[in-house]
Amino acid sequence: MEAKAYGGALGFPSDICLNKIGRKQSAFATRTVYGMKVIDLQCRTLLTAHKIRTFMGLSHSCKDHHATTFGSSYSRASFDEDWLLKMKGDKISSHLDGRSVFLVGMMGSGKTTVGKILSEALGYSFVDSDKYVEQTIGGTSVDHIFSQCGENFFRDYESEALQKLSSMRQQVVATGGGAVVRPINWEYMKQGVTVYLDVPLDALARRIAAVGTESRPLLHFDSGDAYTKVFVGLFTLSKKRAQSYASADVTVSVLDIAAALGVDDISDVTPTAIAAEVLVQVEKYIHGNTMSMQMFP
């Protein structure tokens, strides 16, 4: 199951040291600092929207993006991103011909968050395979299944779930991190398009350590600081799964997205930007397959 804390949230300072300056000065300082924050956020939001437009290979007029208030600028940029994703999603969904999209990747890579955005863009349903298994076993959590019945028991139900989900159309499926370890699961997932979300282990470790490992049965260790325990656990798992992840039809690198958008910290790459890149790469994959079929009928 995916970590809920994903980079990209923006906020303002809760106080401006009111106890150190007078009432009139503090009011002025608040307006000044808050105003600067608003202007900065406007610029960053609109710039991100523009970069995503370029990133997705789409063009859209910016002549009416010179809003003078925070509310109008932010809503315009948000609408712009949603509109672009939906337009790109509609185009790609017609070429998918009903095939589902299966997201694979390490725990904490954002499969659930990105998957929900993708499903809306494509007009598909969204399914979290871990949640699907939990519902199948009467609402029992994955962590409880692991601790009481063992990993193999869970993997059997996971394979059963993927078999059922692979027979359904027009779905975005966020799989569990270890779904790739069984070859039979690839037979099921390859009935759709498989997408690997590639996120550096350091970023995953920081993200998971920040929210805790209670729902991560494969990362339970007795000693060590949270970050170190998570990183070591992820490193061990990634070595076992690297070759399996490489079997995905499409790989989306968050590092590459950050470089394209000019973002220094990959935690600032938003789920929207990742979803946009997934659509771009899926389109390339579909186009490549179509060309191959035409060349080698």
XYZ file of N, CA, C and O in Angstrom, residues 79 198 252 254 275:
20
model
N -6.685 24.267 -13.155
C -7.594 23.898 -14.239
C -6.794 23.521 -15.481
O -7.129 22.569 -16.182
N 9.711 4.394 -11.342
C 11.074 4.283 -10.824
C 11.413 5.501 -9.963
O 11.596 6.609 -10.471
N 8.884 4.818 -16.051
C 8.795 6.262 -15.822
C 9.725 6.615 -14.671
O 9.526 6.190 -13.538
N 11.299 9.174 -12.090
C 11.029 10.444 -11.426
C 12.245 11.361 -11.508
O 12.112 12.586 -11.570
N 1.967 11.555 -13.513
C 0.869 11.023 -14.325
C 0.996 11.494 -15.772
O 0.738 10.726 -16.711
